[in-house]
Coordinates of C-alpha atoms and ligand atoms in Angstrom, one line a residue:
M24 CA 66.1 70.4 5.1
D25 CA 66.6 67.1 7.0
Y26 CA 64.5 65.2 4.5
D27 CA 62.7 65.7 1.1
I28 CA 59.7 63.7 2.2
L29 CA 58.5 62.5 5.6
I30 CA 55.9 59.7 5.7
L31 CA 54.0 59.6 9.0
G32 CA 52.7 56.2 10.1
G33 CA 54.1 52.8 9.2
G34 CA 50.9 50.9 8.4
I35 CA 50.4 49.2 5.0
I36 CA 49.7 52.5 3.3
G37 CA 52.8 54.2 4.8
C38 CA 55.0 51.2 3.8
A39 CA 53.6 51.0 0.3
V40 CA 54.2 54.8 -0.1
A41 CA 57.8 54.4 1.2
Y42 CA 58.4 51.6 -1.4
E43 CA 57.1 53.7 -4.3
L44 CA 59.0 56.8 -3.3
S45 CA 62.2 54.8 -2.8
K46 CA 62.3 54.4 -6.6
Y47 CA 63.2 58.1 -6.9
N48 CA 66.1 60.2 -5.9
F49 CA 64.4 61.5 -2.8
N50 CA 65.8 61.6 0.7
I51 CA 62.9 60.0 2.7
A52 CA 62.1 58.8 6.1
L53 CA 59.0 57.1 7.7
I54 CA 58.1 57.7 11.3
E55 CA 56.2 55.1 13.2
R56 CA 55.4 55.2 17.0
D57 CA 55.4 51.4 17.5
Y58 CA 58.2 48.9 17.8
D59 CA 57.4 47.4 14.4
I60 CA 55.7 48.5 11.2
A61 CA 52.2 47.4 10.2
D62 CA 51.5 46.5 13.8
D63 CA 47.9 47.5 13.4
I64 CA 47.1 44.9 10.8
S65 CA 44.6 42.8 12.6
F66 CA 45.7 39.2 13.3
V67 CA 42.2 38.2 12.2
N68 CA 42.2 39.7 8.8
T69 CA 40.0 38.3 6.0
S70 CA 42.8 39.6 3.7
I71 CA 40.5 39.8 0.7
V72 CA 41.8 41.6 -2.4
Y73 CA 38.6 43.1 -3.9
D74 CA 38.2 44.1 -7.5
G75 CA 35.9 47.1 -7.4
S76 CA 32.7 45.1 -8.2
E77 CA 31.2 45.1 -4.7
T78 CA 31.2 48.8 -3.7
S79 CA 28.7 51.5 -4.7
D80 CA 31.4 54.1 -4.4
D81 CA 33.0 54.7 -7.8
I82 CA 36.2 56.2 -6.4
M83 CA 36.8 53.3 -4.1
A84 CA 36.0 50.9 -7.0
G85 CA 38.7 52.5 -9.1
L86 CA 41.2 52.2 -6.3
E87 CA 40.3 48.6 -5.6
Y88 CA 40.5 47.7 -9.3
I89 CA 44.0 49.2 -9.7
G90 CA 45.1 47.9 -6.3
N91 CA 44.1 44.4 -7.2
Y92 CA 46.1 44.6 -10.4
I93 CA 49.3 46.0 -8.8
M94 CA 49.0 43.6 -5.8
E95 CA 49.2 40.6 -8.1
E96 CA 52.4 41.8 -9.7
T97 CA 54.0 43.0 -6.4
C98 CA 53.3 39.7 -4.6
E99 CA 54.8 37.7 -7.5
K100 CA 57.9 39.9 -7.4
F101 CA 58.4 39.7 -3.6
N102 CA 57.2 36.2 -3.1
V103 CA 54.3 37.2 -0.9
P104 CA 51.4 34.7 -0.6
F105 CA 48.6 35.8 -2.9
K106 CA 46.0 33.5 -4.3
K107 CA 43.4 34.6 -6.9
I108 CA 40.8 32.1 -5.8
G109 CA 37.6 33.9 -6.9
A110 CA 34.6 35.1 -4.8
L111 CA 31.0 33.9 -5.0
R112 CA 28.3 36.1 -3.6
V113 CA 25.0 34.3 -3.0
V114 CA 21.5 35.3 -2.0
N115 CA 18.3 33.4 -1.2
D116 CA 15.5 35.9 -1.8
D117 CA 14.1 38.2 -4.5
N118 CA 15.4 41.3 -2.9
G119 CA 18.9 39.8 -2.8
V120 CA 18.6 38.9 -6.5
K121 CA 17.8 42.5 -7.3
K122 CA 20.9 43.7 -5.4
L123 CA 23.1 41.2 -7.3
E124 CA 21.7 42.3 -10.6
E125 CA 22.5 45.9 -9.7
M126 CA 26.1 44.9 -8.7
Y127 CA 26.5 43.0 -12.0
E128 CA 25.3 46.0 -14.0
R129 CA 27.7 48.3 -12.1
A130 CA 30.6 46.0 -12.7
K131 CA 29.8 46.0 -16.4
R132 CA 29.5 49.8 -16.5
R133 CA 32.9 50.1 -14.7
G134 CA 34.5 47.8 -17.3
I135 CA 35.4 45.1 -14.8
N136 CA 35.7 41.8 -16.7
G137 CA 35.5 38.3 -15.1
V138 CA 32.3 39.0 -13.2
Y139 CA 29.3 36.7 -13.9
L140 CA 25.7 36.6 -12.8
I141 CA 24.9 32.9 -12.3
D142 CA 22.0 30.7 -11.4
D143 CA 21.9 28.4 -8.4
N144 CA 23.2 25.3 -10.2
D145 CA 26.3 27.1 -11.6
A146 CA 26.9 28.4 -8.0
Y147 CA 26.8 24.7 -6.7
D148 CA 29.3 23.7 -9.5
I149 CA 31.7 26.5 -8.4
E150 CA 31.4 25.7 -4.7
P151 CA 29.7 22.3 -4.2
N152 CA 29.8 22.5 -0.4
I153 CA 27.3 25.5 -0.3
K154 CA 24.0 24.7 1.3
H155 CA 21.5 24.1 -1.5
N156 CA 19.1 26.9 -0.6
I157 CA 20.2 29.8 -2.8
K158 CA 18.5 31.7 -5.6
K159 CA 21.3 33.4 -7.5
G160 CA 25.0 34.1 -7.4
L161 CA 27.5 36.7 -8.6
Y162 CA 30.9 35.2 -9.2
S163 CA 34.1 37.3 -9.7
E164 CA 37.2 35.5 -10.8
N165 CA 39.4 38.6 -10.0
I166 CA 39.1 38.5 -6.2
G167 CA 41.8 36.8 -4.1
I168 CA 43.5 36.6 -0.7
V169 CA 46.9 38.0 0.3
A170 CA 49.1 37.8 3.4
P171 CA 48.8 41.5 4.3
Y172 CA 51.6 41.6 7.0
D173 CA 54.0 39.9 4.6
L174 CA 53.2 42.4 2.0
A175 CA 53.7 45.4 4.3
I176 CA 57.1 43.9 5.5
A177 CA 58.2 43.3 1.9
Y178 CA 57.4 46.9 0.9
A179 CA 59.3 48.2 3.9
E180 CA 62.3 45.9 3.4
V181 CA 62.7 46.8 -0.2
A182 CA 62.3 50.5 0.6
A183 CA 64.9 50.2 3.4
D184 CA 67.3 48.4 1.1
N185 CA 66.9 51.3 -1.4
G186 CA 67.7 54.0 1.2
A187 CA 64.5 54.8 3.0
I188 CA 65.0 55.5 6.7
F189 CA 62.5 53.9 9.1
R190 CA 62.3 55.7 12.5
L191 CA 60.5 53.3 14.8
E192 CA 59.4 54.0 18.4
E193 CA 59.1 57.7 17.5
E194 CA 55.7 59.4 18.0
V195 CA 54.8 62.4 15.9
L196 CA 53.5 65.1 18.2
N197 CA 52.8 67.8 15.6
I198 CA 53.4 69.1 12.1
Q199 CA 54.0 72.7 11.6
S200 CA 53.8 74.6 8.3
L201 CA 56.9 76.8 7.7
T202 CA 57.5 79.4 5.0
K203 CA 59.2 76.7 3.0
G204 CA 58.3 73.1 4.0
F205 CA 57.4 71.7 7.4
R206 CA 58.7 71.0 10.8
V207 CA 57.7 67.7 12.3
T208 CA 58.1 67.3 16.0
T209 CA 58.3 63.9 17.6
N210 CA 58.9 62.7 21.2
R211 CA 62.6 62.5 20.3
N212 CA 63.5 64.9 17.5
K213 CA 62.5 67.8 15.3
F214 CA 62.8 67.4 11.6
T215 CA 62.3 69.7 8.6
C216 CA 61.2 68.5 5.3
K217 CA 59.7 69.7 1.9
V218 CA 56.8 67.2 1.8
V219 CA 54.7 65.5 4.5
I220 CA 52.6 62.4 3.7
N221 CA 50.4 61.9 6.7
T222 CA 48.8 58.5 7.2
I223 CA 48.2 58.9 10.9
P224 CA 44.5 58.6 11.8
H225 CA 44.4 61.7 14.1
E226 CA 44.9 65.2 12.7
I227 CA 48.1 66.7 14.1
Y228 CA 48.8 69.4 11.5
I229 CA 49.0 72.9 12.9
R230 CA 48.0 75.3 10.1
E231 CA 49.5 78.8 9.6
N232 CA 46.5 80.2 11.4
G233 CA 47.3 78.0 14.4
K234 CA 44.2 75.8 13.9
V235 CA 44.5 72.1 14.7
E236 CA 41.8 69.8 13.5
D237 CA 41.5 66.7 15.6
K238 CA 39.1 64.5 13.9
E239 CA 39.2 60.9 13.0
L240 CA 37.0 59.3 10.3
K241 CA 35.0 56.6 12.0
G242 CA 32.9 54.0 10.2
E243 CA 29.3 53.3 11.1
G244 CA 30.6 49.9 12.4
S245 CA 33.1 51.4 14.8
K246 CA 30.5 52.3 17.3
F247 CA 30.7 48.7 18.6
K248 CA 32.5 45.5 17.5
N249 CA 29.8 44.1 15.3
M250 CA 31.8 41.7 13.2
S251 CA 32.5 38.3 14.7
Y252 CA 35.2 36.0 13.2
L253 CA 35.4 32.2 13.7
L254 CA 38.8 30.6 13.0
V255 CA 37.9 27.2 11.6
D256 CA 40.1 24.2 11.9
D257 CA 41.7 22.8 8.7
N258 CA 40.0 19.4 9.5
Y259 CA 36.5 20.8 8.9
K260 CA 35.3 18.6 6.1
N261 CA 32.8 20.9 4.3
K262 CA 35.1 23.9 3.9
F263 CA 35.0 26.1 0.8
N264 CA 37.8 26.7 -1.7
K265 CA 36.5 30.1 -2.8
I266 CA 35.6 33.2 -0.9
V267 CA 31.8 32.9 -0.3
I268 CA 29.5 35.6 0.9
E269 CA 25.8 35.2 1.7
T270 CA 23.9 38.4 2.2
F271 CA 20.7 38.2 4.2
D272 CA 19.8 41.9 4.4
K273 CA 21.6 45.2 4.1
D274 CA 23.2 44.8 7.6
T275 CA 23.7 41.1 7.8
F276 CA 26.0 38.7 6.0
V277 CA 28.2 35.7 6.5
L278 CA 31.5 35.5 4.8
S279 CA 33.8 32.4 4.5
T280 CA 37.4 32.7 3.2
P281 CA 40.3 30.3 3.2
T282 CA 43.4 31.8 4.8
T283 CA 46.8 32.0 3.0
T284 CA 48.1 29.4 5.5
T285 CA 45.8 26.7 6.9
G286 CA 42.1 26.6 7.9
S287 CA 39.5 29.2 7.1
L288 CA 37.9 32.3 8.6
I289 CA 34.2 32.9 8.8
G290 CA 33.0 36.4 9.4
I291 CA 29.5 37.2 10.6
K292 CA 28.2 40.8 10.3
S293 CA 25.1 41.7 12.1
T294 CA 23.6 44.7 14.0
E295 CA 23.7 42.8 17.3
R296 CA 26.4 41.4 19.4
T297 CA 26.3 37.7 18.6
S298 CA 27.3 34.8 20.8
L299 CA 29.2 31.7 19.5
S300 CA 25.9 29.8 19.1
D301 CA 24.3 32.7 17.2
N302 CA 27.4 32.8 15.0
L303 CA 27.2 29.1 14.3
E304 CA 23.5 29.4 13.5
Y305 CA 24.3 32.2 11.0
A306 CA 27.2 30.3 9.5
N307 CA 25.2 27.1 9.1
Q308 CA 22.8 28.9 6.8
L309 CA 25.6 28.9 4.3
L310 CA 27.8 25.9 5.4
E311 CA 27.0 22.3 6.2
D312 CA 27.4 20.9 9.7
L313 CA 29.8 23.5 11.2
E314 CA 30.1 22.6 14.9
K315 CA 31.7 24.1 18.0
S316 CA 34.4 21.5 17.8
N317 CA 35.5 22.9 14.4
I318 CA 36.2 26.4 15.9
N319 CA 39.7 27.2 17.1
N320 CA 39.0 30.7 18.2
L321 CA 36.4 33.5 18.2
F322 CA 37.3 37.2 17.7
R323 CA 35.3 40.4 17.4
E324 CA 36.3 43.4 15.4
S325 CA 34.7 46.6 14.0
Y326 CA 33.3 46.6 10.5
N327 CA 34.3 49.8 8.8
K328 CA 32.4 50.8 5.7
D329 CA 33.3 54.4 5.1
S330 CA 35.5 55.8 2.4
M331 CA 39.1 56.8 2.5
L332 CA 39.9 60.4 2.4
I333 CA 42.9 61.3 0.2
D334 CA 43.3 65.0 0.9
E335 CA 45.6 66.6 -1.7
S336 CA 44.1 70.1 -1.3
E337 CA 47.4 71.4 0.1
I338 CA 49.6 69.5 -2.3
D339 CA 51.0 72.8 -3.6
K340 CA 52.4 73.4 -0.1
G341 CA 53.6 69.8 0.1
Y342 CA 51.0 68.3 2.5
I343 CA 49.0 65.2 1.7
R344 CA 46.8 63.3 4.1
V345 CA 45.4 59.8 3.8
T346 CA 42.9 58.8 6.4
G347 CA 39.7 56.8 6.9
T348 CA 38.8 53.3 7.7
H349 CA 37.7 50.9 5.1
Y350 CA 37.1 47.1 4.9
G351 CA 39.3 47.1 1.7
K352 CA 42.2 49.3 2.9
I353 CA 44.8 46.6 2.1
T354 CA 43.5 46.2 -1.5
I355 CA 43.7 49.9 -2.2
A356 CA 47.1 50.6 -0.5
P357 CA 49.2 49.8 -3.7
A358 CA 46.9 52.1 -5.8
I359 CA 47.0 55.0 -3.3
A360 CA 50.8 54.7 -3.0
K361 CA 51.3 54.7 -6.8
M362 CA 49.0 57.7 -7.3
L363 CA 50.6 59.8 -4.5
C364 CA 54.1 59.0 -5.7
D365 CA 53.3 60.0 -9.3
T366 CA 51.9 63.3 -8.1
I367 CA 54.8 64.1 -5.9
A368 CA 57.5 63.1 -8.5
N369 CA 55.8 65.4 -11.0
N370 CA 55.5 68.2 -8.5
L371 CA 59.1 68.0 -7.3
N372 CA 60.4 67.2 -10.8
C373 CA 62.4 64.3 -9.5
T374 CA 64.3 61.6 -11.4
L375 CA 64.2 57.8 -11.0
K376 CA 67.1 56.1 -9.2
K377 CA 69.4 54.3 -11.6
N378 CA 70.5 51.7 -9.0
F379 CA 67.0 50.9 -7.6
I380 CA 66.8 47.2 -6.6
D381 CA 63.3 46.0 -7.0
K382 CA 63.9 42.7 -5.2
R383 CA 63.4 41.4 -1.7
R384 CA 66.1 39.3 -0.1
E385 CA 65.2 35.6 -0.2
V386 CA 63.1 34.2 2.6
Y387 CA 63.3 30.4 3.3
K388 CA 60.1 28.9 4.6
F389 CA 61.2 25.6 5.9
R390 CA 57.7 24.1 5.8
E391 CA 57.3 24.8 2.1
L392 CA 60.6 23.2 1.1
S393 CA 61.1 19.7 -0.3
K394 CA 63.3 17.3 1.7
K395 CA 66.2 17.9 -0.7
E396 CA 65.9 21.7 -0.6
A397 CA 65.6 21.6 3.2
N398 CA 68.7 19.4 3.5
E399 CA 70.7 21.8 1.2
I400 CA 69.8 24.7 3.5
I401 CA 70.6 22.8 6.7
A402 CA 74.0 21.9 5.2
L403 CA 74.7 25.6 4.9
D404 CA 73.2 26.6 8.2
K405 CA 72.4 24.0 10.8
R406 CA 69.9 26.3 12.6
Y407 CA 67.4 25.5 9.8
G408 CA 67.4 21.9 11.1
K409 CA 66.3 22.9 14.6
I410 CA 62.5 23.2 14.9
I411 CA 61.3 25.8 17.3
C412 CA 57.6 25.9 16.5
V413 CA 56.5 22.2 16.2
C414 CA 52.9 23.0 15.3
N415 CA 53.9 25.0 12.2
N416 CA 57.3 23.5 11.6
I417 CA 59.3 26.7 11.9
S418 CA 63.0 26.5 12.4
E419 CA 65.5 28.5 14.4
G420 CA 67.1 29.6 11.1
E421 CA 63.9 31.3 10.0
I422 CA 63.6 33.1 13.3
V423 CA 67.2 34.3 13.3
D424 CA 66.8 35.5 9.7
C425 CA 63.7 37.5 10.5
I426 CA 65.6 39.3 13.3
R427 CA 68.6 40.0 11.2
R428 CA 66.9 41.2 8.0
P429 CA 66.4 45.0 7.3
L430 CA 63.7 46.2 9.7
G431 CA 64.1 42.9 11.6
A432 CA 61.8 41.7 14.3
R433 CA 62.5 43.1 17.8
T434 CA 59.5 41.7 19.6
V435 CA 57.9 38.3 20.1
E436 CA 54.9 39.4 18.1
G437 CA 57.2 40.6 15.3
I438 CA 58.6 37.1 15.1
K439 CA 55.2 35.4 15.2
R440 CA 53.9 37.7 12.4
R441 CA 57.0 37.3 10.2
T442 CA 57.4 33.5 10.6
G443 CA 54.0 32.2 11.6
S444 CA 55.4 30.6 14.8
G445 CA 53.1 30.5 17.8
F446 CA 50.0 30.3 15.6
G447 CA 49.6 26.6 15.8
N448 CA 47.3 24.5 18.0
C449 CA 49.3 25.0 21.1
H450 CA 49.0 28.8 20.8
G451 CA 52.7 29.2 21.5
S452 CA 53.0 27.3 24.7
Y453 CA 55.9 25.2 23.3
C454 CA 57.8 27.9 21.5
Y455 CA 57.2 31.2 23.3
D456 CA 60.1 31.0 25.8
K457 CA 62.4 29.6 23.1
I458 CA 61.6 32.7 20.9
V459 CA 62.3 35.0 23.9
N460 CA 65.7 33.4 24.4
I461 CA 66.6 33.7 20.7
L462 CA 65.5 37.3 20.6
A463 CA 67.6 38.1 23.7
R464 CA 70.7 36.4 22.2
E465 CA 70.4 38.0 18.8
L466 CA 69.6 41.5 20.1
D467 CA 72.3 41.2 22.8
K468 CA 69.7 41.9 25.5
K469 CA 68.7 40.3 28.8
V470 CA 65.6 38.1 28.6
T471 CA 64.0 40.6 31.1
E472 CA 64.3 43.3 28.4
I473 CA 62.4 41.4 25.8
V474 CA 58.9 42.6 25.1
D475 CA 55.8 41.0 23.6
D476 CA 54.8 43.8 21.2
S477 CA 55.3 47.2 22.8
K478 CA 57.2 49.1 25.5
N479 CA 54.8 48.1 28.3
S480 CA 54.6 44.4 27.5
K481 CA 57.6 43.0 29.2
I482 CA 57.4 39.2 29.4
I483 CA 59.7 38.4 32.3
S484 CA 59.4 41.1 34.9
S485 CA 62.6 40.3 36.9
R486 CA 65.0 37.6 38.0
I487 CA 64.3 35.8 41.3
K488 CA 66.9 37.2 43.7
E489 CA 67.8 33.8 45.1
F490 CA 69.0 32.7 41.7
D491 CA 71.3 35.8 41.1
D492 CA 74.4 33.7 41.6
V493 CA 73.3 30.9 39.2
Ligands
FAD514 C1 39.1 42.5 11.1 C2 39.6 43.2 9.9 C3 39.5 42.6 8.6 C4 40.0 43.3 7.5 N1 39.9 42.7 6.3 C5 40.4 43.3 5.2 C6 40.2 42.7 3.9 O1 39.7 41.6 3.8 N2 40.7 43.3 2.8 C7 41.3 44.6 2.9 O2 41.7 45.1 1.8 N3 41.4 45.2 4.1 C8 41.0 44.6 5.2 N4 41.1 45.2 6.4 C9 41.6 46.6 6.5 C10 43.1 46.7 6.9 O3 43.7 45.5 7.5 C11 43.4 47.9 7.7 O4 42.5 48.9 7.5 C12 44.8 48.4 7.3 O5 45.8 47.4 7.7 C13 45.1 49.7 8.0 O6 46.3 50.2 7.4 P1 46.8 51.7 7.4 O7 48.2 51.7 6.9 O8 45.9 52.5 6.6 O9 46.5 52.2 8.8 P2 47.2 51.9 10.1 O10 47.6 50.5 10.1 O11 46.2 52.3 11.2 O12 48.5 52.8 10.0 C14 48.6 53.9 10.8 C15 50.0 53.8 11.5 O13 50.3 55.1 12.1 C16 50.9 54.8 13.3 N5 50.7 56.0 14.2 C17 49.5 56.5 14.7 N6 49.7 57.6 15.4 C18 51.0 57.9 15.3 C19 51.9 59.0 15.7 N7 51.4 60.0 16.4 N8 53.2 59.0 15.4 C20 53.7 57.9 14.6 N9 53.0 56.9 14.2 C21 51.7 56.9 14.5 C22 50.2 53.6 13.9 O14 50.9 53.0 14.9 C23 50.0 52.8 12.6 O15 51.1 51.9 12.4 C24 40.6 44.6 7.6 C25 40.7 45.2 8.9 C26 40.2 44.5 10.0 C27 40.3 45.2 11.3

C-alpha cells in the first residue's frame, strides 16, 4: 500500500484531520486540488466559534460544544488569534422572547453553562451601544471569534512537521474500492491505501457494484446569495465589543462581530437580495448611526443552515465521508477530526508516535511587537525592518518566512492570507507588485510565472518585447 490513510480535500476539516492523525504511527497523505490548503475559507468569514446553544440540532450542538473547547486549547498552543468575547442575542417582540426562552431551556438541558437569559437593562450593560429598543437577551460567555485560515495553516504545518505529506495541485478523479483497501486516482497519480477520509463536497467513490453517487448537500440558503456582509471601518464610533445578533423573524437577522484584526463585520440575512441602503436600514435597527462612509466593502455569500453528514457506514471497509455545508463548520472541525481519529486509531489498532512535536514554528508578527522586540528581530534579520504593506505594517521578513515555512505560500493570495498584507485601506495597490517580486525571487521563478491564487490567474501575462534586452 502507498499510504495507510489518504485524506481527500485540504479545507479546515481535512487539515484538522491530518493534524490529529499525525499524532499516530500512520503513513498519511492529504490530497488537495488547489495551490494552497484552506483556499475555500471565505475572506469574509464571521469566524464565530459557537457553543452549541443556538442550534436546534442536538448532534450539531454536541460537535459545536466539543469543538469550542478543543479550539481554545489548540489556538493557545499554536498562537492562533482566538478571543472568547461572548455573544448577545437580542429580540424586540414577544415571539422573539419565546424563542430565546426555548433556546435557554435547550442550553440548560444540554448542560451548557455560561448561558444567561437577561432583561433589556442587563443587555445594555453588556453592550452599551445597542439601540435601546429591545425586550430581552440571551447572553453566552462561551462564544468567541477565531482566525480560521491561521488555524487551518497551523494544523497543516504541525501535521507536515510530523510527517504528513501534502499533495497540492492534485485533483482526485475517483476512489475505487479494492478487495483490500482503495485505489485513489488523481490527475497525476494512482495511489493505494487502507483508509480513505473523504472531505470533498462531490461524491467520487465508485462502489463495488460500479455505482457512483454524485450528490452534494446544499443548504436552503445556497439557492441564492442571501447573506450580505458589510466590512465596517475601525473608526466607526458605536461599534460593539461583543458578537451581537438581533433576530427579527425566522428568516431575518442582523449580526455584528468584531474581527480578529481591525474593524468589524455586519451580516444581514434576509429572504431578499438587499441593496447597500437596505442593509444599512437593517443594521441601524441594532446599531446607532451607521453610515455609508463607515463601510469599507460589501460582500454577498450563501447562508448555509443544513447539517453535516459524517458517514461512517463503511468504516469497516475503511471509508469515511464528511460532507455538508454549515454556518459553524469551523467550530465543529476540531471535534470531527478528534472523533474520526479516535475511531480510526481504534479500528487499525495503531500506537501514538513517541516523537510527536505538538508545536508550531514561531511566527513573528511585526505589528504586534514592542519597539524593543522589533529591534531585536531586525538585528537578526534586517528584512524585518523593511515594510512592504504600509497599511497593515507587514515586513519583508514576515513575507519571506511565510514562503519558506512548511506548506509555504506560493501565490499572492497565500501571502495575503498568511500575513494580512494587502488587506489595508489601499487594497494592495502599494504592496501587490512588491509581493509578486518577492515570490518570484524566493521561488526562483520569473515574475510572469507568479499567480494570484490558481493556475489560471497569472498576474503579468508577458514581457513587452521591446524591453527584452533590458
Ligand atoms: C460567509 C461565510 C461565513 C462563515 N462563518 C462561519 C462562522 O462564523 N463560524 C464557523 O464555524 N464557520 C463559518 N463558516 C463556514 C466555514 O468557513 C466553511 O464552511 C469551511 O471553511 C469549509 O471547510 P471544509 O474543510 O469543510 O470544506 P472546504 O473548504 O470546502 O474543503 C474541501 C476542500 O476539498 C478540495 N477539493 C474539492 N474537490 C476536490 C478534488 N476533486 N480533489 C482534491 N481536492 C478537492 C477543495 O479545494 C477544498 O479545499 C462560514 C462560511 C462562509 C462562506
